XYZ file of C-alpha atoms in Angstrom:
677
model
C 12.743 -47.264 25.574
C 15.568 -47.087 23.081
C 17.199 -43.742 22.275
C 19.196 -43.551 19.076
C 22.413 -41.614 18.648
C 21.832 -37.898 18.184
C 23.911 -38.277 15.063
C 27.374 -37.543 16.428
C 27.155 -34.494 14.449
C 29.646 -34.564 11.715
C 26.266 -33.444 10.361
C 26.515 -30.356 12.555
C 29.472 -29.015 10.639
C 28.598 -30.037 7.150
C 27.001 -26.708 6.330
C 30.458 -25.165 6.160
C 30.538 -26.605 2.661
C 27.262 -24.987 1.626
C 23.677 -26.188 1.666
C 23.821 -27.082 -2.030
C 25.643 -30.299 -1.036
C 23.306 -31.350 1.742
C 20.838 -33.528 -0.127
C 23.615 -35.410 -1.890
C 25.536 -35.928 1.353
C 22.475 -37.152 3.208
C 21.073 -39.337 0.470
C 17.746 -37.502 0.614
C 15.721 -37.795 -2.577
C 13.818 -34.640 -3.584
C 10.188 -35.201 -4.452
C 8.310 -34.259 -7.572
C 5.682 -32.326 -5.611
C 2.188 -31.675 -6.964
C -0.764 -29.786 -5.531
C -4.412 -30.078 -6.462
C -5.968 -27.407 -8.718
C -8.007 -26.191 -5.739
C -4.728 -24.947 -4.229
C -4.209 -22.813 -7.331
C -7.736 -21.397 -7.307
C -7.512 -20.538 -3.585
C -4.119 -18.870 -4.051
C -2.509 -21.231 -1.540
C 0.516 -21.946 -3.763
C 0.918 -18.468 -5.214
C 3.359 -15.901 -3.883
C 1.503 -13.344 -1.752
C 1.310 -9.634 -2.487
C 4.294 -8.062 -0.641
C 1.938 -5.481 0.842
C -0.009 -8.185 2.655
C 2.956 -9.618 4.584
C 4.753 -6.603 6.000
C 5.512 -5.401 9.536
C 3.230 -3.566 11.944
C 4.660 -1.695 14.902
C 3.331 0.145 17.953
C 6.795 0.728 19.438
C 10.061 2.367 18.456
C 13.772 1.631 18.431
C 15.814 4.840 18.751
C 19.538 4.689 18.024
C 21.557 6.024 20.979
C 23.862 8.842 19.690
C 26.687 8.585 22.215
C 29.252 11.389 22.397
C 32.309 11.784 24.649
C 31.459 12.937 28.190
C 33.541 15.112 30.492
C 34.308 12.161 32.798
C 35.840 10.116 29.970
C 32.719 8.057 29.456
C 29.895 8.525 26.982
C 26.637 10.446 27.049
C 23.612 10.655 24.755
C 20.747 13.158 24.870
C 17.491 12.190 23.166
C 14.008 13.639 22.829
C 11.398 10.888 23.070
C 7.861 11.596 21.811
C 5.042 10.049 23.838
C 1.563 10.152 22.346
C -1.849 10.295 24.016
C -2.466 7.058 25.895
C -5.208 4.629 25.036
C -5.920 3.469 28.558
C -5.291 -0.212 29.238
C -7.661 -1.922 31.629
C -6.049 -3.662 34.577
C -5.239 -7.290 33.843
C -5.134 -6.805 30.042
C -1.731 -5.180 29.813
C 1.022 -7.084 28.073
C 3.403 -6.026 30.851
C 1.759 -8.180 33.488
C -0.481 -7.836 36.508
C 1.727 -5.201 38.204
C 1.950 -2.936 35.174
C 1.046 0.728 35.428
C -1.910 1.941 33.484
C -0.816 4.385 30.778
C 2.755 3.109 31.000
C 5.892 4.312 29.232
C 8.622 1.666 29.138
C 12.245 2.369 28.241
C 14.836 -0.362 27.667
C 18.385 0.527 26.586
C 19.936 -2.285 24.553
C 23.598 -2.758 23.732
C 26.757 -4.402 24.998
C 26.953 -3.368 28.654
C 23.647 -1.466 28.488
C 22.609 -2.846 31.889
C 25.352 -0.594 33.348
C 24.200 2.551 31.585
C 22.594 5.282 33.678
C 19.142 6.540 32.670
C 17.911 10.057 33.486
C 14.620 11.560 32.321
C 12.850 14.910 32.226
C 9.103 15.214 31.857
C 7.532 17.208 29.028
C 8.075 20.798 30.066
C 11.560 20.117 31.445
C 10.970 19.033 35.060
C 13.464 16.340 36.131
C 12.046 13.035 37.360
C 14.067 11.507 40.194
C 13.768 7.844 39.270
C 14.912 6.381 42.594
C 12.370 8.477 44.473
C 9.609 7.562 42.022
C 10.424 3.872 42.342
C 10.487 4.101 46.151
C 7.074 5.801 46.069
C 5.649 3.098 43.778
C 5.088 5.510 40.890
C 7.730 3.843 38.699
C 9.512 0.518 38.574
C 12.797 -0.888 37.366
C 12.885 -4.488 36.137
C 16.091 -6.396 35.439
C 16.138 -9.438 33.212
C 17.768 -11.079 30.235
C 16.916 -10.826 26.553
C 17.738 -14.406 25.639
C 16.204 -13.840 22.207
C 19.245 -11.665 21.403
C 21.766 -13.952 23.080
C 21.611 -16.294 26.102
C 21.910 -14.253 29.270
C 21.984 -10.881 27.450
C 21.230 -8.456 30.324
C 18.832 -5.522 30.100
C 16.935 -3.150 32.383
C 13.369 -1.966 31.774
C 12.164 1.241 33.405
C 8.397 1.797 33.606
C 7.004 5.300 34.075
C 3.610 7.004 33.922
C 3.139 7.892 30.227
C 2.695 11.658 30.338
C 2.161 12.728 26.699
C 4.601 15.162 25.092
C 8.339 15.333 24.422
C 10.448 13.682 27.107
C 14.162 14.349 27.479
C 16.142 11.155 28.019
C 19.838 11.024 28.884
C 21.885 7.831 28.796
C 25.387 7.695 30.260
C 27.861 4.865 29.712
C 31.106 4.381 31.640
C 34.419 4.593 29.851
C 35.456 1.371 28.169
C 38.654 -0.507 28.767
C 41.232 -2.022 26.479
C 40.941 -2.246 22.702
C 38.090 -0.181 21.295
C 37.768 1.933 24.460
C 37.782 5.121 22.359
C 34.818 3.917 20.278
C 31.334 4.859 21.493
C 29.068 1.971 22.453
C 26.536 0.793 19.871
C 23.099 1.053 21.369
C 19.373 1.380 20.856
C 16.611 2.550 23.173
C 13.391 0.541 22.946
C 10.394 2.775 23.583
C 6.970 1.343 24.284
C 4.062 3.630 25.159
C 0.307 3.079 25.214
C -0.612 5.261 22.257
C -2.642 3.335 19.690
C -0.912 4.565 16.504
C 0.337 1.752 14.248
C 3.075 1.937 11.622
C 2.690 -0.499 8.712
C 5.695 -1.179 6.494
C 6.746 -3.650 3.811
C 9.263 -4.260 1.057
C 7.672 -3.803 -2.355
C 9.149 -6.968 -3.872
C 10.017 -10.529 -2.873
C 12.892 -10.553 -5.391
C 15.661 -9.443 -3.038
C 18.499 -9.597 -5.532
C 21.939 -8.037 -5.460
C 22.240 -5.187 -7.919
C 18.487 -4.486 -8.076
C 16.648 -1.505 -6.643
C 14.245 -2.426 -3.838
C 11.390 -0.294 -2.604
C 10.195 0.138 0.980
C 6.722 1.489 1.761
C 5.271 2.635 5.079
C 2.200 4.391 6.430
C 0.762 5.415 9.771
C -2.872 4.662 10.521
C -5.438 7.135 9.208
C -5.944 8.835 12.589
C -2.290 9.978 12.746
C -0.444 12.612 10.751
C 3.120 12.092 9.508
C 5.556 14.964 9.963
C 8.624 13.094 8.675
C 9.646 9.616 7.624
C 13.136 8.255 7.033
C 14.705 4.927 6.083
C 17.972 4.015 7.784
C 19.835 1.179 6.071
C 22.804 -0.770 7.414
C 24.879 -3.183 5.316
C 28.414 -4.518 5.490
C 29.431 -1.426 3.513
C 28.106 1.092 6.018
C 25.013 3.111 6.929
C 22.710 4.965 4.558
C 19.848 7.355 5.399
C 17.114 7.940 2.821
C 14.104 10.255 3.058
C 10.759 8.536 2.576
C 8.385 10.608 0.459
C 4.730 10.585 -0.547
C 5.131 12.083 -4.005
C 4.310 9.135 -6.245
C 7.922 8.894 -7.427
C 9.572 6.759 -4.752
C 7.756 3.443 -5.133
C 5.099 4.891 -2.812
C 1.924 4.560 -4.875
C -0.060 7.700 -5.631
C 1.045 11.200 -4.582
C -0.268 12.342 -1.188
C -2.138 9.101 -0.473
C -0.567 8.696 2.971
C 1.846 5.983 1.794
C 5.523 6.946 1.960
C 8.298 5.246 0.042
C 12.022 5.051 -0.551
C 14.059 3.043 -3.025
C 17.196 1.253 -1.900
C 19.991 1.673 -4.423
C 21.576 -1.436 -5.967
C 23.690 -3.188 -3.330
C 25.923 -6.279 -3.248
C 24.799 -9.623 -1.854
C 24.688 -9.836 1.919
C 22.666 -8.959 5.000
C 20.616 -5.767 5.202
C 19.004 -4.149 8.252
C 16.555 -1.419 7.267
C 14.604 0.694 9.753
C 11.661 2.930 8.950
C 11.509 5.891 11.377
C 8.190 7.763 11.401
C 7.465 10.863 13.477
C 4.119 12.574 13.565
C 1.121 13.628 15.614
C -1.646 11.458 16.969
C -5.348 12.300 16.638
C -5.115 14.523 19.759
C -2.100 16.407 18.405
C 0.455 14.773 20.700
C 3.850 13.815 19.229
C 4.505 10.209 18.327
C 7.391 8.051 17.165
C 7.134 4.634 15.564
C 9.744 2.471 13.841
C 9.519 -0.729 11.807
C 12.527 -2.944 11.220
C 13.261 -5.211 8.254
C 16.143 -7.680 8.326
C 16.745 -9.547 5.076
C 19.351 -11.037 2.772
C 20.226 -10.007 -0.759
C 21.299 -12.917 -2.979
C 22.847 -13.174 -6.411
C 20.527 -13.997 -9.277
C 21.575 -17.517 -10.296
C 19.077 -18.295 -13.058
C 16.431 -16.801 -15.344
C 13.792 -18.407 -17.545
C 14.110 -18.389 -21.331
C 10.328 -18.447 -21.777
C 10.400 -21.829 -23.541
C 9.435 -25.367 -22.490
C 9.066 -28.805 -24.041
C 7.761 -32.242 -23.073
C 8.710 -35.895 -23.380
C 7.276 -39.211 -22.161
C 8.859 -40.065 -18.813
C 6.939 -43.298 -18.160
C 3.422 -44.654 -18.659
C 1.850 -42.186 -16.235
C 4.171 -39.198 -16.327
C 5.014 -36.482 -18.772
C 8.437 -34.904 -18.452
C 8.552 -31.106 -18.624
C 11.756 -29.365 -19.640
C 11.735 -25.672 -18.772
C 14.449 -23.600 -20.378
C 16.654 -21.408 -18.187
C 19.933 -19.580 -18.321
C 21.974 -20.482 -15.229
C 24.931 -18.387 -14.064
C 27.967 -18.895 -11.866
C 28.895 -21.941 -9.828
C 26.563 -24.964 -9.822
C 23.886 -24.612 -7.189
C 20.551 -26.050 -6.160
C 17.380 -24.445 -7.447
C 13.743 -24.625 -6.378
C 11.477 -24.661 -9.453
C 7.667 -24.417 -9.518
C 4.867 -23.865 -12.010
C 1.112 -24.062 -12.367
C -0.163 -26.379 -15.122
C -3.312 -25.424 -17.033
C -4.903 -27.538 -19.783
C -7.857 -27.410 -22.156
C -11.082 -29.100 -21.069
C -13.738 -30.682 -23.325
C -15.383 -27.305 -23.940
C -12.105 -25.718 -25.018
C -11.624 -23.712 -21.808
C -8.268 -23.584 -20.032
C -8.601 -24.956 -16.487
C -6.060 -25.428 -13.676
C -4.784 -29.007 -13.553
C -2.151 -29.006 -10.798
C 0.841 -27.150 -9.361
C 4.310 -28.720 -9.671
C 7.455 -28.089 -7.664
C 10.806 -29.707 -6.901
C 14.214 -29.048 -5.359
C 16.767 -29.599 -8.097
C 20.299 -30.809 -7.318
C 23.232 -28.586 -8.238
C 22.587 -27.142 -11.684
C 25.621 -26.088 -13.708
C 25.948 -22.865 -15.653
C 24.536 -22.611 -19.159
C 26.965 -23.137 -22.012
C 26.892 -20.416 -24.694
C 27.398 -23.126 -27.344
C 24.953 -25.805 -26.164
C 22.403 -23.227 -25.048
C 20.008 -23.042 -22.126
C 19.761 -25.557 -19.300
C 16.577 -27.619 -19.116
C 15.002 -27.622 -15.643
C 13.007 -30.862 -15.228
C 9.575 -31.346 -13.679
C 7.266 -34.362 -13.898
C 3.538 -34.115 -14.655
C 1.414 -37.147 -13.772
C -1.194 -37.332 -16.560
C -3.783 -38.538 -14.069
C -4.088 -34.855 -13.128
C -5.185 -34.175 -16.698
C -7.566 -37.136 -16.627
C -9.070 -35.892 -13.358
C -9.994 -32.599 -15.032
C -10.955 -34.166 -18.368
C -8.316 -31.954 -19.971
C -5.602 -32.271 -22.611
C -3.307 -30.162 -24.816
C -2.813 -27.317 -25.460
C -1.137 -26.769 -22.062
C -0.046 -23.583 -20.366
C 2.549 -23.217 -17.644
C 1.650 -20.216 -15.504
C 3.300 -18.350 -12.643
C 6.637 -20.094 -13.112
C 9.249 -19.319 -10.509
C 12.875 -20.153 -9.709
C 13.694 -19.696 -6.022
C 16.687 -20.024 -3.766
C 16.029 -23.205 -1.703
C 17.258 -21.576 1.515
C 15.885 -18.033 1.584
C 12.967 -18.725 -0.759
C 13.804 -15.529 -2.637
C 12.476 -15.668 -6.217
C 15.376 -15.302 -8.640
C 13.026 -15.116 -11.605
C 9.334 -15.440 -12.389
C 7.604 -15.920 -15.742
C 3.895 -15.350 -16.317
C 3.077 -17.924 -19.003
C 4.555 -20.501 -21.396
C 2.119 -22.025 -23.911
C 2.648 -25.527 -25.346
C 0.373 -26.368 -28.268
C 1.303 -30.058 -28.529
C 2.699 -32.430 -25.924
C 3.855 -36.034 -25.764
C 1.222 -38.556 -24.629
C 1.960 -41.188 -21.946
C -0.016 -44.440 -22.116
C -2.529 -43.423 -19.461
C -3.505 -40.161 -21.152
C -7.281 -39.967 -21.427
C -7.931 -42.768 -18.935
C -10.932 -42.444 -16.592
C -10.453 -40.106 -13.644
C -9.626 -41.707 -10.288
C -8.858 -40.560 -6.731
C -5.883 -38.347 -5.919
C -3.098 -40.761 -4.937
C 0.088 -40.095 -3.016
C 2.059 -41.084 -6.117
C 0.416 -38.117 -7.867
C 1.130 -35.552 -5.124
C 4.440 -36.874 -3.783
C 5.842 -38.770 -6.740
C 6.348 -42.540 -6.823
C 7.831 -44.104 -3.692
C 10.488 -46.816 -4.067
C 8.623 -48.884 -1.437
C 5.044 -48.070 -2.503
C 5.220 -46.952 -6.169
C 1.477 -47.155 -6.784
C 0.606 -44.810 -3.944
C -2.489 -44.617 -1.752
C -5.442 -42.281 -1.560
C -4.751 -39.348 0.759
C -6.184 -39.980 4.192
C -5.949 -43.767 3.774
C -3.419 -45.773 5.789
C -0.500 -46.831 3.617
C -0.172 -50.453 2.550
C 3.502 -50.318 3.518
C 2.699 -51.620 7.001
C 1.417 -54.882 5.571
C 3.982 -55.079 2.774
C 6.901 -54.493 5.175
C 5.771 -55.382 8.725
C 9.389 -55.510 9.949
C 10.059 -51.786 9.455
C 11.822 -50.113 12.399
C 9.544 -47.368 13.684
C 9.976 -44.519 16.136
C 9.363 -40.916 17.069
C 11.591 -37.895 16.417
C 11.759 -34.939 18.826
C 13.121 -31.672 17.410
C 14.009 -28.299 18.886
C 13.838 -24.916 17.172
C 15.880 -21.954 15.952
C 18.993 -21.086 17.965
C 18.018 -23.509 20.750
C 20.478 -24.549 23.433
C 19.654 -28.209 22.820
C 16.751 -30.604 22.561
C 14.225 -29.491 25.211
C 11.766 -32.416 25.201
C 11.728 -34.558 28.399
C 12.312 -38.046 27.001
C 10.562 -39.600 30.013
C 7.284 -38.229 28.597
C 7.612 -40.363 25.456
C 7.704 -44.065 24.702
C 9.252 -46.465 22.224
C 12.233 -45.789 19.996
C 13.161 -42.095 20.054
C 15.354 -39.932 17.869
C 16.478 -36.738 19.577
C 17.634 -34.033 17.192
C 20.519 -31.924 18.539
C 21.862 -28.899 16.668
C 22.435 -26.315 19.440
C 22.903 -22.596 18.879
C 22.378 -22.709 15.122
C 20.485 -20.625 12.581
C 19.322 -22.872 9.730
C 17.002 -22.265 6.838
C 13.935 -24.517 6.797
C 15.552 -26.471 3.959
C 18.856 -26.959 5.776
C 17.020 -27.892 8.977
C 14.775 -30.356 7.110
C 17.717 -32.126 5.522
C 19.472 -32.476 8.865
C 16.458 -34.120 10.490
C 15.955 -36.231 7.379
C 19.516 -37.507 7.729
C 18.983 -38.307 11.394
C 15.707 -40.040 10.524
C 17.571 -42.460 8.246
C 18.328 -44.494 11.380
C 14.681 -45.622 11.265
C 12.510 -46.893 8.433
C 9.579 -44.757 9.578
C 8.957 -42.087 12.166
C 6.515 -39.431 13.303
C 7.775 -36.020 14.405
C 7.070 -33.674 17.309
C 8.626 -30.276 16.717
C 9.049 -27.260 18.955
C 9.153 -23.841 17.295
C 11.085 -23.990 13.974
C 11.339 -27.761 14.378
C 7.712 -27.885 13.248
C 8.465 -25.846 10.117
C 11.397 -28.122 9.322
C 9.299 -31.260 9.729
C 6.634 -29.971 7.343
C 9.304 -28.882 4.859
C 10.909 -32.339 4.972
C 7.570 -34.061 4.397
C 6.721 -31.750 1.491
C 9.981 -31.782 -0.459
C 11.960 -34.954 0.362
C 11.412 -38.671 0.693
C 11.976 -39.782 4.279
C 10.728 -42.073 7.000
C 7.799 -39.691 7.498
C 6.336 -41.190 4.300
C 6.065 -44.633 5.865
C 4.708 -43.724 9.317
C 1.217 -45.016 10.075
C -1.629 -44.909 12.568
C -1.546 -41.450 14.069
C -0.573 -37.805 13.846
C 2.340 -37.502 11.454
C 3.681 -34.068 12.467
C 2.851 -32.371 15.757
C 4.018 -28.835 16.442
C 4.133 -26.727 19.592
C 4.636 -22.952 19.398
C 5.588 -23.064 15.729
C 5.893 -19.648 13.989
C 4.051 -20.711 10.827
C 3.545 -17.049 9.905
C 6.906 -15.872 11.206
C 8.203 -14.124 14.307
C 9.890 -10.718 14.629
C 12.257 -12.228 17.198
C 13.916 -14.430 14.556
C 13.979 -11.659 11.973
C 14.010 -7.995 13.048
C 15.229 -8.458 16.625
C 17.810 -11.023 15.518
C 18.996 -8.498 12.931
C 19.535 -6.015 15.759
C 21.571 -8.662 17.561
C 23.747 -8.826 14.474
C 24.555 -5.134 14.947
C 25.748 -5.903 18.475
C 27.630 -8.994 17.284
C 25.574 -11.389 19.416
C 22.983 -14.084 18.840
C 22.321 -16.416 15.949
C 21.404 -13.810 13.340
C 18.169 -13.239 11.464
C 16.349 -16.053 9.679
C 14.842 -15.188 6.286
C 12.250 -17.978 6.493
C 10.805 -16.590 9.729
C 10.237 -12.959 8.831
C 6.626 -12.159 7.981
C 7.306 -12.041 4.255
C 9.755 -14.959 4.306
C 7.256 -17.179 6.111
C 4.546 -16.297 3.579
C 6.872 -17.095 0.667
C 7.716 -20.466 2.249
C 4.065 -21.313 2.866
C 3.308 -20.575 -0.797
C 5.201 -23.786 -1.523
C 3.325 -26.021 0.940
C 0.292 -27.811 -0.616
C -2.901 -28.526 1.288
C -2.229 -32.299 1.409
C 0.982 -31.679 3.387
C -0.589 -29.124 5.735
C -3.383 -31.582 6.549
C -0.820 -33.865 8.234
C 0.121 -31.196 10.816
C -1.416 -30.949 14.298
C -0.423 -27.916 16.353
C -0.871 -26.009 19.619
C -0.197 -22.401 20.640
C 0.273 -21.137 24.207
C 0.382 -17.939 26.226
C 1.220 -16.609 29.659
C -1.099 -16.654 32.640
C -0.603 -13.462 34.662
C 2.641 -11.637 33.982
C 3.958 -11.465 30.444
C 6.170 -14.409 29.528
C 9.156 -12.120 29.021
C 9.733 -8.646 30.472
C 11.175 -7.512 27.139
C 9.380 -9.245 24.268
C 5.972 -8.589 25.825
C 6.445 -4.922 24.948
C 6.229 -5.346 21.204
C 4.685 -8.732 20.443
C 0.929 -8.737 19.870
C -1.093 -10.378 22.611
C -1.613 -13.173 23.278
C 1.860 -14.655 22.868
C 4.192 -17.132 24.531
C 7.102 -14.700 24.770
C 8.359 -15.598 21.278
C 5.454 -16.666 19.058
C 2.254 -14.646 18.799
C -0.950 -16.697 18.719
C -1.938 -15.006 15.447
C 1.389 -16.040 13.860
C 1.138 -19.606 15.144
C -1.811 -20.522 12.890
C -1.338 -22.875 9.930
C -4.091 -22.632 7.347
C -5.046 -26.189 6.397
C -3.469 -27.724 9.505
C -5.317 -29.150 12.494
C -5.508 -26.604 15.342
C -5.565 -28.532 18.631
C -6.032 -25.450 20.766
C -4.548 -22.473 22.563
C -3.426 -23.082 26.154
C -2.791 -20.531 28.915
C -0.081 -20.838 31.532
C 2.789 -21.949 29.304
C 5.592 -19.868 27.785
C 7.945 -20.586 24.914
C 11.007 -21.626 26.872
C 12.590 -21.708 30.316
C 13.413 -18.535 32.229
C 10.034 -16.959 31.483
C 7.122 -16.169 33.803
C 5.431 -19.562 33.290
C 6.842 -23.014 32.606
C 8.077 -23.881 29.117
C 5.349 -25.326 26.897
C 7.457 -28.358 25.958
C 7.383 -29.429 29.640
C 3.600 -29.878 29.650
C 3.503 -33.530 30.730
C -0.219 -34.100 30.210
C -0.105 -32.895 26.622
C 3.211 -34.615 25.956
C 1.640 -37.911 26.978
C -1.243 -37.144 24.621
C 1.206 -36.327 21.804
C 3.106 -39.542 22.423
C -0.031 -41.680 22.421
C -1.391 -40.047 19.265
C 1.865 -39.922 17.265
C 2.344 -41.825 14.030
C 5.400 -44.071 13.951
């Protein structure tokens, strides 16, 4: 078995120069991507409604308001609402087999929080002696690490019987030493209780642009009553608290409809951590507290559409589209997409295909020469397939940032009455070929029917072939046991990093250049990156044959709060890799809106969960069950991919209650045997 160099990573540091230079540095060629009209009709390649991809929360993060204590340390007094419990049957709790029924769990989080002292008083004021309760088996204290914040980040969870009402919680921190000793610790208290109330929250737009106002909506489920709702916002410029109102005037829908809203004022580009804090009463009248966290990035608007487009003949099968745009600032890469509609024989406009591409650095518009023309290529065989011709309409145009996916501008419709006519216009309809969906390949320009083995294997039998193994977001290294795999292997190593899907994809594409063709097995975000590479760039994945092209284990196709909201909290503490825009709920949905069905069909994936105790003593408190300690089963589903099953007894990574899912030898041998190369 030959193992290739893990790319002595001058590649690792190249992002210091900005992702806009990656594709040029790596020699990756962006595709002219096309999707079938069925993907338009189904909504697969349209941006989702922001309200459909928000956050849901059954827990709360309460900021710890430390003040100076008499002993020179710090003390914080908090009132913690606990609602009526919805009893959890033994064995079904997310806290594990030894969990208390009707359990209240408290976890202080912060630098040094494992040394903070916790004291509690029951509703009504009676003190609860924790050491006595633990000795009597009526409470428990669990120590562990929250590696999702930072490797080895210590924390202590205290589990108590969840008596409903207002608890009094006191946290004490010892005096600090050295520089910053006079500054109170930054901390949050995670509160998980068995009440069934759910807080739903979402941003009201995908266009997260510096200088624009952005709305945030939230609502508790119908059985609960809100007494107050607030939005706490943290940026590099400080902290802002905004009331959330249900008056129809704060981007909250109709007055008194149960939906509360607040509007963020215009802010500069940068990271934002916004927390919705909702207090209220449950259906029994007990007090409740829920919070929902949003971590996102504001970017500068780099381009806007002019609303005009033109065509020219690119070659005998393709029509060039030139879409006018005003581009601002320094040259940068842009992601451009549009639906194409044309007129059928009965004069009705019908969807023909969806087009998309990653453009290299585009320079600013010149006031003299006018707008920049953003190029796309339309294969006229799409028109022939629908029996359609001019007039054409471009619909749902969008310019996005290639990294965050944030739409910089959208345009509803551009109509083109007359277009240029390539030689094959009006030819008989044929099958959908790879050259139509992926653009012409320099090795196989004619393309093959989807689902048919490429002719490249017979044209170039001497191609070097292998298998790439990739890790995920913020990983310590490549986790796959190479002894489980055969043949030529490429191991991707990029430890401790937070990459966008596009940056990640280009890095693995560069590593893959050591082989002519390869299949890919990705853990966690490595699966997202592999699918992104296959969709948007030419690579050795295009030439792999005879097997599963992309295999993913524990991939957060629909996002994970641990790489978004929790990682944003880590940013407050100054630890961890930071939040990842592509892996929030909304960011994942935006990314998937650019992945056609033909690309998804090449993905084979598994999800896993714990057997017995929760995979992680911390994340099990606020992830939906089942989960593997990082990725929820519900968020590990890829519509259009091939689901190979959900397996119990395996967690996301090492240090959890069960073995890491990438160490599953039996399934690794299956993946190896079935992999394309």
